[in-house]
PDB file of C-alpha atoms and ligand atoms in Angstrom:
ATOM      1  CA  MET A   1     -22.200 -38.342  49.941  1.00 48.00           C
ATOM      2  CA  ASN A   2     -22.094 -34.808  47.895  1.00 55.00           C
ATOM      3  CA  GLY A   3     -23.659 -36.199  44.699  1.00 56.00           C
ATOM      4  CA  LYS A   4     -20.735 -35.110  42.691  1.00 72.00           C
ATOM      5  CA  SER A   5     -18.966 -38.370  41.040  1.00 81.00           C
ATOM      6  CA  PRO A   6     -15.723 -38.781  39.244  1.00 78.00           C
ATOM      7  CA  GLU A   7     -17.969 -39.614  35.814  1.00 81.00           C
ATOM      8  CA  PHE A   8     -19.734 -35.962  37.034  1.00 73.00           C
ATOM      9  CA  ALA A   9     -15.836 -33.865  37.112  1.00 78.00           C
ATOM     10  CA  ARG A  10     -14.618 -36.123  33.675  1.00 81.00           C
ATOM     11  CA  ARG A  11     -17.811 -34.717  31.931  1.00 77.00           C
ATOM     12  CA  ARG A  12     -17.495 -31.628  33.873  1.00 80.00           C
ATOM     13  CA  ALA A  13     -13.765 -31.132  32.356  1.00 80.00           C
ATOM     14  CA  PHE A  14     -15.020 -32.325  29.257  1.00 75.00           C
ATOM     15  CA  LEU A  15     -16.783 -29.612  28.820  1.00 80.00           C
ATOM     16  CA  GLY A  16     -14.958 -27.012  29.808  1.00 80.00           C
ATOM     17  CA  THR A  17     -12.190 -27.846  28.055  1.00 79.00           C
ATOM     18  CA  LEU A  18     -15.236 -27.939  24.878  1.00 77.00           C
ATOM     19  CA  LEU A  19     -16.227 -24.397  25.890  1.00 81.00           C
ATOM     20  CA  ALA A  20     -12.583 -22.990  25.909  1.00 81.00           C
ATOM     21  CA  GLY A  21     -11.770 -24.434  22.699  1.00 75.00           C
ATOM     22  CA  ILE A  22     -15.316 -22.985  21.163  1.00 74.00           C
ATOM     23  CA  GLY A  23     -14.042 -19.134  22.971  1.00 75.00           C
ATOM     24  CA  ALA A  24     -10.647 -19.448  21.387  1.00 77.00           C
ATOM     25  CA  VAL A  25     -12.103 -19.768  18.040  1.00 73.00           C
ATOM     26  CA  LEU A  26     -14.271 -17.636  17.870  1.00 74.00           C
ATOM     27  CA  GLY A  27     -12.405 -14.718  19.323  1.00 73.00           C
ATOM     28  CA  ALA A  28      -9.770 -15.775  17.049  1.00 71.00           C
ATOM     29  CA  ALA A  29     -12.723 -15.156  13.940  1.00 73.00           C
ATOM     30  CA  ALA A  30     -13.937 -11.982  15.848  1.00 75.00           C
ATOM     31  CA  LEU A  31      -9.995 -10.649  15.605  1.00 71.00           C
ATOM     32  CA  TYR A  32      -8.685 -11.567  12.317  1.00 64.00           C
ATOM     33  CA  PRO A  33     -10.437  -8.999  10.540  1.00 60.00           C
ATOM     34  CA  VAL A  34      -8.939  -6.390  13.185  1.00 61.00           C
ATOM     35  CA  TRP A  35      -5.800  -7.784  12.399  1.00 61.00           C
ATOM     36  CA  ARG A  36      -5.832  -7.621   8.444  1.00 60.00           C
ATOM     37  CA  PHE A  37      -7.743  -4.076   8.579  1.00 56.00           C
ATOM     38  CA  LEU A  38      -3.932  -3.318  11.230  1.00 58.00           C
ATOM     39  CA  ALA A  39      -1.204  -5.174   9.388  1.00 59.00           C
ATOM     40  CA  PRO A  40       0.400  -3.856   6.985  1.00 54.00           C
ATOM     41  CA  ARG A  41      -0.037  -4.491   3.290  1.00 54.00           C
ATOM     42  CA  LYS A  42       3.282  -6.051   1.974  1.00 52.00           C
ATOM     43  CA  GLY A  43       4.025  -4.631  -1.286  1.00 49.00           C
ATOM     44  CA  ALA A  44       0.953  -2.707  -2.039  1.00 49.00           C
ATOM     45  CA  GLU A  45       2.835  -0.024  -3.984  1.00 48.00           C
ATOM     46  CA  ALA A  46       4.090  -3.081  -6.253  1.00 49.00           C
ATOM     47  CA  GLN A  47       0.406  -4.098  -7.021  1.00 60.00           C
ATOM     48  CA  ASP A  48      -0.770  -0.837  -7.559  1.00 83.00           C
ATOM     49  CA  GLN A  49       1.690   0.007 -10.527  1.00 91.00           C
ATOM     50  CA  VAL A  50       0.376  -0.573 -13.601  1.00 95.00           C
ATOM     51  CA  ALA A  51       1.882  -2.244 -16.583  1.00 95.00           C
ATOM     52  CA  LEU A  52       1.558  -0.759 -20.333  1.00 96.00           C
ATOM     53  CA  SER A  53       3.563  -1.941 -23.175  1.00 95.00           C
ATOM     54  CA  ARG A  54       4.840   0.979 -25.316  1.00 95.00           C
ATOM     55  CA  ASP A  55       2.868  -0.227 -27.828  1.00 94.00           C
ATOM     56  CA  GLN A  56      -0.530   0.538 -27.010  1.00 94.00           C
ATOM     57  CA  VAL A  57       0.566   4.584 -26.654  1.00 95.00           C
ATOM     58  CA  PRO A  58       1.100   5.200 -30.275  1.00 95.00           C
ATOM     59  CA  LEU A  59       3.221   9.656 -31.252  1.00 95.00           C
ATOM     60  CA  GLY A  60       0.733  12.029 -30.697  1.00 95.00           C
ATOM     61  CA  GLY A  61      -1.869   9.515 -28.728  1.00 95.00           C
ATOM     62  CA  ALA A  62      -3.283   8.337 -25.488  1.00 97.00           C
ATOM     63  CA  HIS A  63      -4.353   5.209 -23.736  1.00 97.00           C
ATOM     64  CA  PHE A  64      -7.080   4.850 -21.024  1.00 98.00           C
ATOM     65  CA  PHE A  65      -6.485   2.865 -18.680  1.00 97.00           C
ATOM     66  CA  ASN A  66      -7.535   1.518 -15.041  1.00 96.00           C
ATOM     67  CA  PHE A  67      -5.742   3.178 -12.250  1.00 96.00           C
ATOM     68  CA  ARG A  68      -6.372   1.690  -8.627  1.00 94.00           C
ATOM     69  CA  GLY A  69      -9.919   1.351  -9.551  1.00 94.00           C
ATOM     70  CA  ARG A  70     -10.597   4.577 -11.868  1.00 96.00           C
ATOM     71  CA  PRO A  71      -9.681   6.073 -15.355  1.00 98.00           C
ATOM     72  CA  ALA A  72      -6.323   7.154 -16.567  1.00 97.00           C
ATOM     73  CA  VAL A  73      -4.158   8.238 -19.982  1.00 98.00           C
ATOM     74  CA  VAL A  74      -0.765   8.044 -20.292  1.00 97.00           C
ATOM     75  CA  LEU A  75       0.474  10.074 -23.329  1.00 97.00           C
ATOM     76  CA  GLN A  76       3.183   9.987 -25.707  1.00 96.00           C
ATOM     77  CA  THR A  77       3.398  13.328 -26.911  1.00 91.00           C
ATOM     78  CA  ARG A  78       7.022  13.212 -28.049  1.00 93.00           C
ATOM     79  CA  ALA A  79       9.126  10.156 -29.576  1.00 94.00           C
ATOM     80  CA  GLY A  80       9.909   8.355 -26.222  1.00 92.00           C
ATOM     81  CA  HIS A  81       8.273  10.431 -23.698  1.00 95.00           C
ATOM     82  CA  PHE A  82       5.686   9.405 -21.435  1.00 96.00           C
ATOM     83  CA  THR A  83       3.605  11.330 -19.438  1.00 97.00           C
ATOM     84  CA  ALA A  84       0.691   9.681 -17.133  1.00 97.00           C
ATOM     85  CA  PHE A  85      -2.899  11.750 -15.465  1.00 98.00           C
ATOM     86  CA  SER A  86      -6.073  10.767 -13.979  1.00 97.00           C
ATOM     87  CA  ALA A  87      -8.279  10.733 -16.522  1.00 98.00           C
ATOM     88  CA  VAL A  88     -11.328  12.169 -14.212  1.00 98.00           C
ATOM     89  CA  CYS A  89     -11.640  16.520 -15.062  1.00 98.00           C
ATOM     90  CA  THR A  90     -11.078  18.352 -12.075  1.00 98.00           C
ATOM     91  CA  HIS A  91     -14.516  20.254 -12.117  1.00 98.00           C
ATOM     92  CA  LEU A  92     -17.084  17.412 -11.433  1.00 97.00           C
ATOM     93  CA  GLY A  93     -15.513  14.403 -12.328  1.00 97.00           C
ATOM     94  CA  CYS A  94     -16.277  13.386 -15.908  1.00 98.00           C
ATOM     95  CA  VAL A  95     -13.898  11.576 -17.745  1.00 98.00           C
ATOM     96  CA  ILE A  96     -11.748  13.511 -20.323  1.00 98.00           C
ATOM     97  CA  GLN A  97     -11.755  12.652 -23.782  1.00 98.00           C
ATOM     98  CA  TRP A  98      -8.251  12.794 -26.022  1.00 98.00           C
ATOM     99  CA  GLN A  99      -8.186  15.080 -28.751  1.00 97.00           C
ATOM    100  CA  ALA A 100      -5.295  13.943 -30.673  1.00 95.00           C
ATOM    101  CA  ALA A 101      -6.011  16.238 -33.641  1.00 95.00           C
ATOM    102  CA  GLU A 102      -5.500  19.630 -31.030  1.00 96.00           C
ATOM    103  CA  GLN A 103      -3.190  17.610 -28.936  1.00 96.00           C
ATOM    104  CA  ARG A 104      -5.675  18.667 -26.222  1.00 97.00           C
ATOM    105  CA  PHE A 105      -7.837  16.937 -23.543  1.00 98.00           C
ATOM    106  CA  LEU A 106     -11.809  17.286 -23.504  1.00 98.00           C
ATOM    107  CA  CYS A 107     -14.223  17.881 -20.758  1.00 98.00           C
ATOM    108  CA  PRO A 108     -17.396  16.615 -22.386  1.00 98.00           C
ATOM    109  CA  CYS A 109     -19.665  17.795 -19.099  1.00 98.00           C
ATOM    110  CA  HIS A 110     -18.904  21.159 -19.403  1.00 98.00           C
ATOM    111  CA  ALA A 111     -16.664  21.671 -22.098  1.00 97.00           C
ATOM    112  CA  GLY A 112     -14.089  21.749 -19.648  1.00 98.00           C
ATOM    113  CA  LEU A 113      -9.902  21.917 -21.730  1.00 98.00           C
ATOM    114  CA  PHE A 114      -6.841  20.750 -20.609  1.00 98.00           C
ATOM    115  CA  SER A 115      -3.357  20.747 -22.059  1.00 98.00           C
ATOM    116  CA  ALA A 116      -1.688  17.734 -22.953  1.00 97.00           C
ATOM    117  CA  ASP A 117       0.457  18.524 -19.895  1.00 97.00           C
ATOM    118  CA  GLY A 118      -2.718  18.533 -17.827  1.00 97.00           C
ATOM    119  CA  THR A 119      -3.096  22.639 -17.453  1.00 98.00           C
ATOM    120  CA  VAL A 120      -6.466  23.352 -17.426  1.00 98.00           C
ATOM    121  CA  LEU A 121      -6.971  25.863 -21.356  1.00 98.00           C
ATOM    122  CA  GLY A 122     -10.459  26.637 -20.734  1.00 97.00           C
ATOM    123  CA  GLY A 123     -13.873  25.524 -19.126  1.00 96.00           C
ATOM    124  CA  PRO A 124     -15.124  25.277 -15.333  1.00 98.00           C
ATOM    125  CA  PRO A 125     -12.119  22.818 -14.170  1.00 98.00           C
ATOM    126  CA  PRO A 126     -10.197  24.840 -10.893  1.00 98.00           C
ATOM    127  CA  ARG A 127      -7.339  22.392 -11.371  1.00 98.00           C
ATOM    128  CA  PRO A 128      -4.659  20.729 -13.362  1.00 98.00           C
ATOM    129  CA  LEU A 129      -5.307  17.597 -13.873  1.00 98.00           C
ATOM    130  CA  GLU A 130      -3.897  14.604 -11.471  1.00 98.00           C
ATOM    131  CA  SER A 131      -0.271  14.243 -12.810  1.00 97.00           C
ATOM    132  CA  LEU A 132       1.479  10.361 -12.516  1.00 97.00           C
ATOM    133  CA  ALA A 133       4.437   8.592 -12.212  1.00 97.00           C
ATOM    134  CA  VAL A 134       5.755   7.202 -15.173  1.00 96.00           C
ATOM    135  CA  THR A 135       8.908   5.192 -15.303  1.00 96.00           C
ATOM    136  CA  LEU A 136       9.804   3.311 -18.450  1.00 95.00           C
ATOM    137  CA  ARG A 137      11.880  -0.181 -18.167  1.00 95.00           C
ATOM    138  CA  ASP A 138      12.506  -2.122 -21.547  1.00 92.00           C
ATOM    139  CA  ASP A 139       9.516  -1.756 -23.339  1.00 93.00           C
ATOM    140  CA  GLN A 140       6.859  -1.288 -20.577  1.00 96.00           C
ATOM    141  CA  ILE A 141       5.569   2.077 -19.275  1.00 96.00           C
ATOM    142  CA  LEU A 142       5.141   1.561 -15.595  1.00 96.00           C
ATOM    143  CA  VAL A 143       2.347   3.934 -14.232  1.00 96.00           C
ATOM    144  CA  GLY A 144       2.628   4.497 -10.019  1.00 93.00           C
TER     145      GLY A 144
HETATM  146  S1  FES B   1     -16.674  17.663 -15.059  1.00 80.15           S
HETATM  147 FE1  FES B   1     -15.060  18.418 -16.837  1.00 80.15          FE
HETATM  148  S2  FES B   1     -15.525  20.351 -17.037  1.00 80.15           S
HETATM  149 FE2  FES B   1     -17.417  20.219 -15.755  1.00 80.15          FE
END
């Protein structure tokens, strides 16, 4: 007799199955974040688009909003003509302000100036404001 009874064999098989199951669950849990990272994001572009009402942007005025986690601004420079920009100054990253009377942006940090089309008018900013795509749909302004 080798000391291995049928009861011992059944217990050993059960334990093997149990350990295999636990291993499979742990393996799946470990690989899930990798799969999420590598899997393509469905509808990512649509989710990143921001919809604003035309009523939020007065003629000659600006409306600041959050775009992909950063400040952005949309302008209505002519009736029904909307443009959008990143509201982050291209110098050192301060948030710009809209000066409606002058129809220009001022960066309060180092007095950088940008025109309503985003070009640099003065001060230290090295580049124009980053332009954002604008699409009009019914009474909505879609940015992004
Ligand atoms: S951060 Fe805007 S001018 Fe310096």
